[in-house]
Structure formats: C-alpha cells, structure tokens
Short mmCIF file of C-alpha atoms in Angstrom, two decimals:
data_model
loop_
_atom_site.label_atom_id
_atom_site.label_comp_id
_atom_site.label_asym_id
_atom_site.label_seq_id
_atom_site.Cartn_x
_atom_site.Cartn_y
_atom_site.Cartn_z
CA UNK J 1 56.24 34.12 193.70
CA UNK J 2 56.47 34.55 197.57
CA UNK J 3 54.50 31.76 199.17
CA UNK J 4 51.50 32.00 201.55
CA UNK J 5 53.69 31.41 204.59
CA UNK J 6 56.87 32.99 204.87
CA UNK J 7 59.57 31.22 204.24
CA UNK J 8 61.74 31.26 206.89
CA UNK J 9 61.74 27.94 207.74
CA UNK J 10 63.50 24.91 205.97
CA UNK J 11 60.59 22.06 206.43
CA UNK J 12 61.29 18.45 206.00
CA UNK J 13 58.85 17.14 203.68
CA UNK J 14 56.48 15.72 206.60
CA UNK J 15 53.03 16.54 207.73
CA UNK J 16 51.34 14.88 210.74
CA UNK J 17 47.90 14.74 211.54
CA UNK J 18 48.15 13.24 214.68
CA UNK J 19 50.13 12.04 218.20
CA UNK J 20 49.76 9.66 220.96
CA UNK J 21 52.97 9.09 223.53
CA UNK J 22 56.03 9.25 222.05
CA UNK J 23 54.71 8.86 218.31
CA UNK J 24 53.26 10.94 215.91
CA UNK J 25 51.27 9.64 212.52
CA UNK J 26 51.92 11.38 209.56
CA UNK J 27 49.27 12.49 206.67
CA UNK J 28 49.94 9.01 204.94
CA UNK J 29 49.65 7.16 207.85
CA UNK J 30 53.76 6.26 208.53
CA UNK J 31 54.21 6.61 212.00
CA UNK J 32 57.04 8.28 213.81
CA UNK J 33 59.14 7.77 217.08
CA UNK J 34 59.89 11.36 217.75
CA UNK J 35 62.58 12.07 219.75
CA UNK J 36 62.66 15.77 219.56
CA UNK J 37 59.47 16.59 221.07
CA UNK J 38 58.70 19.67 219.32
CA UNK J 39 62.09 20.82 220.19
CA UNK J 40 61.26 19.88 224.33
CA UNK J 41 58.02 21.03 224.35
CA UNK J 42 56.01 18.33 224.52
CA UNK J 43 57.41 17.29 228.15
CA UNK J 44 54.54 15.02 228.62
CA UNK J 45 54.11 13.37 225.28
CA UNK J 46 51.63 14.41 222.36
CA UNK J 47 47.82 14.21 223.28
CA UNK J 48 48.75 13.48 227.61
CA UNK J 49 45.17 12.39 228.55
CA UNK J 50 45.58 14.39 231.68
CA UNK J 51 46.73 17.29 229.87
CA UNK J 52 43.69 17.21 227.16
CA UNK J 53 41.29 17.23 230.26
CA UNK J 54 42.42 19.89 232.07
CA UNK J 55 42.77 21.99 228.20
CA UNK J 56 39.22 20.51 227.74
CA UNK J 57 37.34 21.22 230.98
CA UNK J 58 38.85 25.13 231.05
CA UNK J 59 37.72 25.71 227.36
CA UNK J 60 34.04 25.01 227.95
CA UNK J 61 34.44 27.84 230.57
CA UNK J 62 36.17 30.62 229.56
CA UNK J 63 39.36 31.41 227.23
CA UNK J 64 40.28 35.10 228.08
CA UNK J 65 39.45 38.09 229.91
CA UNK J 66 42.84 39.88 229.90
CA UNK J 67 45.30 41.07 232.88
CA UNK J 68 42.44 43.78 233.77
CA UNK J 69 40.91 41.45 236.23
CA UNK J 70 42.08 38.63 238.52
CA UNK J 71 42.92 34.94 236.58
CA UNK J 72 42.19 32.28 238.93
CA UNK J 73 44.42 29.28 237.01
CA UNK J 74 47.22 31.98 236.75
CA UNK J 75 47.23 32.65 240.28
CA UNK J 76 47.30 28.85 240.76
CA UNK J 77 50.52 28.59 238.64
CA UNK J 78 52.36 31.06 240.16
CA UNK J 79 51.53 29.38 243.56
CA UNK J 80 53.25 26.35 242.25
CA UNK J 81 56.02 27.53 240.58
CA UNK J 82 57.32 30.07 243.70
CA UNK J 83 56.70 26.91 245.87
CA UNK J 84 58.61 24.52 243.54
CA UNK J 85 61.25 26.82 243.19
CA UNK J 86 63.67 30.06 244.30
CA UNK J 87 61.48 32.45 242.69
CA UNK J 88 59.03 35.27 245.15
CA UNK J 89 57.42 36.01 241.87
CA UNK J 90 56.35 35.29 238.45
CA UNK J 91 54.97 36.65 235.22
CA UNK J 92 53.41 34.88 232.73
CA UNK J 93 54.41 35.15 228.71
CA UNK J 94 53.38 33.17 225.36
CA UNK J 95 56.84 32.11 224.63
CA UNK J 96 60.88 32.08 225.72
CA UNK J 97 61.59 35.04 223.65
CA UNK J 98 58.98 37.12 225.25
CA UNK J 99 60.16 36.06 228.34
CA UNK J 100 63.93 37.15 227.27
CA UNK J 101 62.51 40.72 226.77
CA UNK J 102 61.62 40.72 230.04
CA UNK J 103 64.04 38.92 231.95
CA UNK J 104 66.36 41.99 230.17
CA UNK J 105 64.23 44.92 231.13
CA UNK J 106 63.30 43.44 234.69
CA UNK J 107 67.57 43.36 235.13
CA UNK J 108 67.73 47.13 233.94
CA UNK J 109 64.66 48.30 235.73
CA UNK J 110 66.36 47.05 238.76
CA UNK J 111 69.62 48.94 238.46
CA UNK J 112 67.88 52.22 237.56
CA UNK J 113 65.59 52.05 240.41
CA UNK J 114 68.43 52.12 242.24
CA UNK J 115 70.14 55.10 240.70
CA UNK J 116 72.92 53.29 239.27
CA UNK J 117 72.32 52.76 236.01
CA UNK J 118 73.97 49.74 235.32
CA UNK J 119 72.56 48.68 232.01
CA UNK J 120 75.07 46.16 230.23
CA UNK J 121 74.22 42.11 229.91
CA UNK J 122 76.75 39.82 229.89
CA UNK J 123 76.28 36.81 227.49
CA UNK J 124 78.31 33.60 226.19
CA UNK J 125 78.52 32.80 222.57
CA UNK J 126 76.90 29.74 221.45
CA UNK J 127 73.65 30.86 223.10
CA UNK J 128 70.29 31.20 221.94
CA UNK J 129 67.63 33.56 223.51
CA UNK J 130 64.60 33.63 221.30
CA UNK J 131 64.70 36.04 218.03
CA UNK J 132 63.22 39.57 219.40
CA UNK J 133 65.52 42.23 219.26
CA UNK J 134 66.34 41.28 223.10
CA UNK J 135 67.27 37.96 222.27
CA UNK J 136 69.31 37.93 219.35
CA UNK J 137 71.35 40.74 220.69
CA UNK J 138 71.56 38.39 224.09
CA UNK J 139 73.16 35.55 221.40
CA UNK J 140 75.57 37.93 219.23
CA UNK J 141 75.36 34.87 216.53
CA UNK J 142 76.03 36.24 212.85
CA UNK J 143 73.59 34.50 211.84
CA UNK J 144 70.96 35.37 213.86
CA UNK J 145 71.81 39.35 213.41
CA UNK J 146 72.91 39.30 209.99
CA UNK J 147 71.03 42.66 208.43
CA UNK J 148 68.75 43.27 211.24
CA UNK J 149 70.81 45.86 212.71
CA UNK J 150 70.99 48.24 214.13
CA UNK J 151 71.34 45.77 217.15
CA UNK J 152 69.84 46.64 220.73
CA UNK J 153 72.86 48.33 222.88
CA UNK J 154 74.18 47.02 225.91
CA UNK J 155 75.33 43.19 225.19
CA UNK J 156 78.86 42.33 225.74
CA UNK J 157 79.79 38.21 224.23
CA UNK J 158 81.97 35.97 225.65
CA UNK J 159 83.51 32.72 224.76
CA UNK J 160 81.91 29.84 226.45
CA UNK J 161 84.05 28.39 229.61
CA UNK J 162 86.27 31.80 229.59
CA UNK J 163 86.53 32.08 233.03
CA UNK J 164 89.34 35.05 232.85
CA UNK J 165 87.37 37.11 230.33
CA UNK J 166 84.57 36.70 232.70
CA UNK J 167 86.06 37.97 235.49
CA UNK J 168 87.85 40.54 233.66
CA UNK J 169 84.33 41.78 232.34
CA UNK J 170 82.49 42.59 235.37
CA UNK J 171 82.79 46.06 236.44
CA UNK J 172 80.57 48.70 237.61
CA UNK J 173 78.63 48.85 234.03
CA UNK J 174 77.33 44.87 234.15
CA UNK J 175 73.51 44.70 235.16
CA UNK J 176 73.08 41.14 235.07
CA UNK J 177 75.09 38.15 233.71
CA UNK J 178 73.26 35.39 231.22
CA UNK J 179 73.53 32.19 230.92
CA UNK J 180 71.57 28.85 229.78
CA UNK J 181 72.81 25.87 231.81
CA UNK J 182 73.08 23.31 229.37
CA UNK J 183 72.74 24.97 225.72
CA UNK J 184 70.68 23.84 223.34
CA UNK J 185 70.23 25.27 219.78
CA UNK J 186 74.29 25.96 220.52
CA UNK J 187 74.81 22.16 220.87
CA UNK J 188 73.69 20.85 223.94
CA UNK J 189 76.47 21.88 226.23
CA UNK J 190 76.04 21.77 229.66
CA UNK J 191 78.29 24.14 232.38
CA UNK J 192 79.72 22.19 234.60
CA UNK J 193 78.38 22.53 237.70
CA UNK J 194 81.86 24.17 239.35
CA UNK J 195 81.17 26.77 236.59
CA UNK J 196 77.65 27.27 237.64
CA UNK J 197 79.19 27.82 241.22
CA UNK J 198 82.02 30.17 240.29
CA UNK J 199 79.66 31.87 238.20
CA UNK J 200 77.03 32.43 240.81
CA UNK J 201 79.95 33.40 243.37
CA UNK J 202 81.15 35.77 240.87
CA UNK J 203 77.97 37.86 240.42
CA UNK J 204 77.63 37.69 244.29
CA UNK J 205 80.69 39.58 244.61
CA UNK J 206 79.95 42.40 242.14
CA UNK J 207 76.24 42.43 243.38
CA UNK J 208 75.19 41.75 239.67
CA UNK J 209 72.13 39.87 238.56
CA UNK J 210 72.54 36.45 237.46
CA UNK J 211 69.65 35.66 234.94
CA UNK J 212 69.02 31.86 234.11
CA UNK J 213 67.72 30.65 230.22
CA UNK J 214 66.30 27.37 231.59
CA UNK J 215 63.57 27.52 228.40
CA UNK J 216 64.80 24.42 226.69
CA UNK J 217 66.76 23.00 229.55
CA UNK J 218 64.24 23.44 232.46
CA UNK J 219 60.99 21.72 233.40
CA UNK J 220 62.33 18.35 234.47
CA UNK J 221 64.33 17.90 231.02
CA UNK J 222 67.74 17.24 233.21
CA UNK J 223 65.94 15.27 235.26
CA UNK J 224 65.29 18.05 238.30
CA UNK J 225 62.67 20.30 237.92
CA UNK J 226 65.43 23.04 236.84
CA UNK J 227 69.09 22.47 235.41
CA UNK J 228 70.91 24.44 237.41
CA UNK J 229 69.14 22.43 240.80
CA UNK J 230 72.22 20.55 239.94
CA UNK J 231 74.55 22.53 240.74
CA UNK J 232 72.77 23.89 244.05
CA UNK J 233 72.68 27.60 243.22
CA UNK J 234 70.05 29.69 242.74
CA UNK J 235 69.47 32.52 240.23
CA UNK J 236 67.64 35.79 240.69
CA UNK J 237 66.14 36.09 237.51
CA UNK J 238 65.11 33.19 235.13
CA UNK J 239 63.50 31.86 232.00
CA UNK J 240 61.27 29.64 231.49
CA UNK J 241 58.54 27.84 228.72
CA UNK J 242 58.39 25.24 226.36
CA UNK J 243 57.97 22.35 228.75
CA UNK J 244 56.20 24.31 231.28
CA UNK J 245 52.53 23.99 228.57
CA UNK J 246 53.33 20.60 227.55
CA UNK J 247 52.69 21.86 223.89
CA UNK J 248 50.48 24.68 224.73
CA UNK J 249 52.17 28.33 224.10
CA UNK J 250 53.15 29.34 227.70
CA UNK J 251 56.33 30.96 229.10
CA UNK J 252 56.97 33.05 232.53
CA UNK J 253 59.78 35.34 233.75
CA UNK J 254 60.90 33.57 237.76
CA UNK J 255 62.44 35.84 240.02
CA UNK J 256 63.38 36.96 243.90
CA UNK J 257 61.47 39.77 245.26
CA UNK J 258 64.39 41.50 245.22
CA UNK J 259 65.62 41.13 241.58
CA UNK J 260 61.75 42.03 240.40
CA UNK J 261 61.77 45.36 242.99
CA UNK J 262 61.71 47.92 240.01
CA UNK J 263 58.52 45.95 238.14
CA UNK J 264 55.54 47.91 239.29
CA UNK J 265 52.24 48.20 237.87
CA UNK J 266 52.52 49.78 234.07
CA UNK J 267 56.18 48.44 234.25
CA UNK J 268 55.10 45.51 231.80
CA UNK J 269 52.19 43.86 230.34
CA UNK J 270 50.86 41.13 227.69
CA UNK J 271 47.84 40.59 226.41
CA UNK J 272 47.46 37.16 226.14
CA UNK J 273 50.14 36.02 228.81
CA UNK J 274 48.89 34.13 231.76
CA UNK J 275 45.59 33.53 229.55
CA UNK J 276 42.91 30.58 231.41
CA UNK J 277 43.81 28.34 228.92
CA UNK J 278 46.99 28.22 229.07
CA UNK J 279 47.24 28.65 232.66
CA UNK J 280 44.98 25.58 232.94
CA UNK J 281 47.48 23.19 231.03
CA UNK J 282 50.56 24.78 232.91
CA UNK J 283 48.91 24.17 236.60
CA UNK J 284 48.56 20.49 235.86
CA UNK J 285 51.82 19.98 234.21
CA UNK J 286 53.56 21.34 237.14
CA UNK J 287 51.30 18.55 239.15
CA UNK J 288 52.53 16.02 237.03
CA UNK J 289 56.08 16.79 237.06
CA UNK J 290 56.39 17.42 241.01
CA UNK J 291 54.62 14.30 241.88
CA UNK J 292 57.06 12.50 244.00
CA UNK J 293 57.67 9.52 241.67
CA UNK J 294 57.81 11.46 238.39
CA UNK J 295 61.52 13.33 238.12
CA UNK J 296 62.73 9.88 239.60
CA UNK J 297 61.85 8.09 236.82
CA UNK J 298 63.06 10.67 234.43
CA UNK J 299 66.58 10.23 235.71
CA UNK J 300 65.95 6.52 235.15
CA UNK J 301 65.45 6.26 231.80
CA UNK J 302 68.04 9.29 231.11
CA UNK J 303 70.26 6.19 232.59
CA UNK J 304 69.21 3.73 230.48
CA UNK J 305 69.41 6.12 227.09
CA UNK J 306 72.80 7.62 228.18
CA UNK J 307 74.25 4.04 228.34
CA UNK J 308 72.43 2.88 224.88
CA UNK J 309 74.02 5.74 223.35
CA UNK J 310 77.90 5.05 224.43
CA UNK J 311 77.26 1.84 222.85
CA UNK J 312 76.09 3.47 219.73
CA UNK J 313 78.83 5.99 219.41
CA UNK J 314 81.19 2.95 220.45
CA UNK J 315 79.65 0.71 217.40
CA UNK J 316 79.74 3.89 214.83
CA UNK J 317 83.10 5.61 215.50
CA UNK J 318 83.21 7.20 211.85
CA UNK J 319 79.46 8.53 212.18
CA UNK J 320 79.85 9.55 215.90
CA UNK J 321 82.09 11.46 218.34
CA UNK J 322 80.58 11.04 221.31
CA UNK J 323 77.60 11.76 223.77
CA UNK J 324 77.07 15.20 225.82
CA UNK J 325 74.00 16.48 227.65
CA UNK J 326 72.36 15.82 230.72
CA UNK J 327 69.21 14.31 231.46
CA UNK J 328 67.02 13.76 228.84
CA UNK J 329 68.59 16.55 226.88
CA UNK J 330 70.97 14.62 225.02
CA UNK J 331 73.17 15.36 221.98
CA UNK J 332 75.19 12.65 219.37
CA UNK J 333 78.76 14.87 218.13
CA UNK J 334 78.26 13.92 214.83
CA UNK J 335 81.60 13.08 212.63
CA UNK J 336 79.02 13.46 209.40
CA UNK J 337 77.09 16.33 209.08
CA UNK J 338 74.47 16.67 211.71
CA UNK J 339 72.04 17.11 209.14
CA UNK J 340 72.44 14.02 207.39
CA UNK J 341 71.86 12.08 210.18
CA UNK J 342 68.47 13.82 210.80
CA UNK J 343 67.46 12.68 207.11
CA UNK J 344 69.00 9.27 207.66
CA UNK J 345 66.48 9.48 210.99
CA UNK J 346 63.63 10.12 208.49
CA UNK J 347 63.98 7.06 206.76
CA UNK J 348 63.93 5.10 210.25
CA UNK J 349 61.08 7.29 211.12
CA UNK J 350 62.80 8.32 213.96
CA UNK J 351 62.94 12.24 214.50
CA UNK J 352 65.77 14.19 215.93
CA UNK J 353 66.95 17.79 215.48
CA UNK J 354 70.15 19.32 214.64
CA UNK J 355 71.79 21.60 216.39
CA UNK J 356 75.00 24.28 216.32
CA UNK J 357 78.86 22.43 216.94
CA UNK J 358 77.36 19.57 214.01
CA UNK J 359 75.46 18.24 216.68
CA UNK J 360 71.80 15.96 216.81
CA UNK J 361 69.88 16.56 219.78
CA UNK J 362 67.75 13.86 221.25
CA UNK J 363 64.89 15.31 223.24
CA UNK J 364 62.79 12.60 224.12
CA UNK J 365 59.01 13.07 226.01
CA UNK J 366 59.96 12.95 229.52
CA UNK J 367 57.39 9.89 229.98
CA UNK J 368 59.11 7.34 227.33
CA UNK J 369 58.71 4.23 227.72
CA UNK J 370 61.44 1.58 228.20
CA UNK J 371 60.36 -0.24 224.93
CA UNK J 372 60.20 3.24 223.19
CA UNK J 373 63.99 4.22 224.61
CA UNK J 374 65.15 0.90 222.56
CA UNK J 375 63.35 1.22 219.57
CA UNK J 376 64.93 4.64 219.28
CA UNK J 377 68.38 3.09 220.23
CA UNK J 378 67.47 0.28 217.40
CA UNK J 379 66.39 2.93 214.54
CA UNK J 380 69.29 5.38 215.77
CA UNK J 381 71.93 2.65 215.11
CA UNK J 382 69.83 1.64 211.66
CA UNK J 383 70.24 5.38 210.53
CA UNK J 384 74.46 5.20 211.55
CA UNK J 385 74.49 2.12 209.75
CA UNK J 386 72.40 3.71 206.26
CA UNK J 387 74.82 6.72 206.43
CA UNK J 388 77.96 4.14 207.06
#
C-alpha cells in the first residue's frame, strides 16, 4: 500500500524537532552538527534570531495580497539585490526550479522579440536545474528524465570543461548558454575561473545569452556574494534561491535590462512569488550578508575548514581522494561510497550530503563557529576512522 507521502524520497531514519546555530535536535533529543544546511539553505543557521524577527514582525501584518497590487518588502529586495549586483531587474519565485523556467523563457522571449528566433540552450552534463520540465531537460541526466519524456525541445548537452565542443556548438540557433559555477548535486565542481572568462568571451562574440545557476552556489556560499564574482564576469541572466530566504521558500530570476527586454506585463506571473513573508526574510538576509564584515569572515573560516580537510584526506588516504569546492561549498572525493560515509556521519551525528562523481558535500551555515568548524573536523575524521 502506497504511503501517505509519496515516496520519492529515500529518508534517513531521522526526525528533528528543532535548531539553533549550526545544530539541530532530533525527536529523541540526540543532537546534530549539520553540515549540510538543508542542502545550503539555511545560509544563516537554523532559528537566526534576526531572521525569526523580521519572519515574526511581517506575519502579525500581513501574509499575501498577490502581484495585483504593489508589495512593499518585494520592492525592498529587488532594491538590494540590483544594487548588490549586475542585475537592472528581478523577479521573484518560490524555488530554483521555478526560477529555471523562467530564466529559459526570459532567454527565448528575448530572441523572438527580436525576430530571430533563436531558441536552443546550451547546457553541461553533470548539472542540475531543478526537476520541472525546464530543468531536467536543462540537466539531460538519465536519471532525472528516465520515463518522463517526451522531453522539452531545444537543449543541446555538453561534456563539462569541453572547450572545443563548446565552441563548435554555438551557431546562429543558440539562445543562451547555461552554466552553474561550481556544481553541486553534480559533485561540487567549480569552473575555473579562465573557463568562466572564455566562456563569457565566447557568448560575447556570438551575442548569445549567458544564463548563471548560482541557486546552490550563490548567496555568499563561495565566500562573495555570487560565485562567479570570482572570476570578474558578469552574466545577463541568473538564478538564484536557497540561501537568498535563509530557510524560507524564496527564489528570483537576476537579469540586465537588456536580457529581460521581451518580459512585459502578462509575459510571466506567480502567485505566491515575491509574497510579504518571504520578501521580509529575504530583505534582511541580504542585510546580513552585505554587511561589510560578514563575507570576510566567511572566507575565513572557508580557510580554516579547507586546511582541516587536507589533513583529513591526508590522514584517511583509503577513505578519501581529495578536497574540491570553493568557499564554504566544499566536497570530500570519496574512495568508499559517498553514501557510506553519510551513514558513518550519522553515527557521529554529524550531517553531510552526497552528491554525483561519489562525492560528500559539506555545506556548512555560513556563520559557523570556529569551535563548530573543529568539532566537525573531529567527528568527520571519527566517521573515516569507523568506515576504516
């Protein structure tokens, strides 16, 4: 018999009921250093005092009135974020995926506004996009598309760090190019920064859109307020959310005036995007996080973890491979399966996730603490050691 919530996901066998910090306290009480942060959503920590406030205060006034009327926090929001940032422009979504639909429509809308048609996206394999129809035809993973055909149209996949294939791909038919700077569910793999470059040259030259994913990699999680800040380019069109509610459902499509010319009114619409609420929560994280001591201190203790971890790998050469990542986005190349180690992390109470290329990911809150970062380090190296 089917049970009362569809099983699509694999659960480990924990329940919390609570979360301060960096720790969460299960049903029975055991508490948890959770380095995976509900996948990099909870930039700030579980239950940020500052975040609870602002949730608080805008709940006792209003919740939603839809995109018929003017939203106050939402127009706050996009203030910040086209200050913080490249973008001219922003809409706001629930979620990454939703914001993948748009980013893709926004791309097409642009070339057919212009009478050219252009209509084809250009993606790398290894990536991950959300699961709407947009996003796991953006991936191309058999996995992710296995019997939900027929796919959207208009996706062409290459491998990851082909530069001659991408060259060779962009003709007149390519609308836009994308691209998640460091990947995440595809094993935290960063593109080099030269490749970020080339990449952004290369769309340049055959005037094609480049669209950043930056929905697990973004919001300070490299340790600048975007990934690709990094690599000093700018894209016209990009993704963004987890981080960006601190744990409350928000996303937003980024963009240049001139990449979001063909997005008039009836173009696109939500009805709970850009909601008070969230908006709220997403105005003060964005206060938080461009504070001028904040990303600092991020890149700090990224530091500090990215040296703890060569030691680990260095002390556990038949349970690890080595380190990759940037930032706080960190991954452990496991020589066991990935999945083990997560378990092994269970009985440390330390939580990680797994990730594609038999990689764990270790996705810290952004706010750590230095005593936190080596408890982690200890229970990481206690879980190598179990599995050893």
């Amino acid at each position: 018999m089917i049970p009362s919530i569809l099983p699509t996901y694999n659960r480990a066998p924990i329940a919390f009921s609570h979360g301060e910090g960096a720790w969460l306290s299960a049903e029975d009480g055991t508490r948890y250093l959770d380095f995976g942060a509900g996948i990099a959503v909870n930039a700030l920590g579980h239950a940020h005092p500052e975040l609870v406030a602002a949730l608080t205060d805008q709940a006792g006034k209003l919740w939603h009135v839809s995109n018929l009327y003017q939203v106050p926090q939402q127009q706050r929001l996009a203030d910040l974020l086209v200050e913080h940032t490249f973008a001219d422009t922003a809409f706001f979504t629930n979620s990454g995926t939703e914001a993948c639909e748009l980013a893709v429509k926004m791309a097409r809308k642009y070339w057919f506004e212009k009478g050219e048609g252009r209509s084809r996206i250009v993606a790398f394999e290894g990536s991950f996009h959300g699961r709407s129809s947009a996003g796991i035809a953006a991936a191309g993973s058999e996995k992710m598309t296995r019997g939900f055909g027929p796919l959207l149209p208009g996706f062409s996949h290459l491998r990851w760090g082909d530069h001659d294939a991408l060259e060779a791909a962009l003709d007149d038919d390519v609308a836009a190019v994308i691209v998640e700077p460091v990947q995440g569910e595809g094993g935290i793999r960063p593109m080099p920064d030269a490749c970020l470059k080339g990449l952004r040259e290369l769309c340049d030259r055959h005037g094609i859109l480049m669209i950043l994913d930056e929905v697990q990699c973004g919001m300070g999680r490299t340790g600048k307020l975007f990934a690709h800040e990094w690599a000093g380019i700018a894209p016209d069109i990009m993704m963004v959310a987890k981080g960006i509610g601190g744990g409350f459902p928000l996303g937003a499509v980024l963009a240049t005036e001139n990449a979001a010319s063909g997005m008039g009114a009836g173009s696109h619409g939500s009805t709970y995007g850009g909601n008070p609420l969230a908006c709220a929560v997403g105005v003060r994280v964005m206060e938080i996080m461009t504070a001028p001591d904040f990303l600092p201190a991020v890149r700090r203790r990224a530091a500090d973890l990215r040296q703890a971890l060569e030691g680990l790998v260095a002390s556990h050469p038949d349970i690890f491979d080595h380190v990759r990542g940037s930032g706080l986005m960190l991954g452990l190349k496991c020589r066991v399966p990935a999945a083990d180690f997560v378990k092994a992390g269970y009985s440390e109470h330390l939580l990680t996730v797994p990730a594609g290329d038999n990689v764990v990911r270790l996705l810290p809150p952004l706010t750590i603490g230095d005593d936190d970062l080596a408890e982690a380090v200890r229970r990481l190296d206690a879980a190598a050691t179990a599995l050893a």
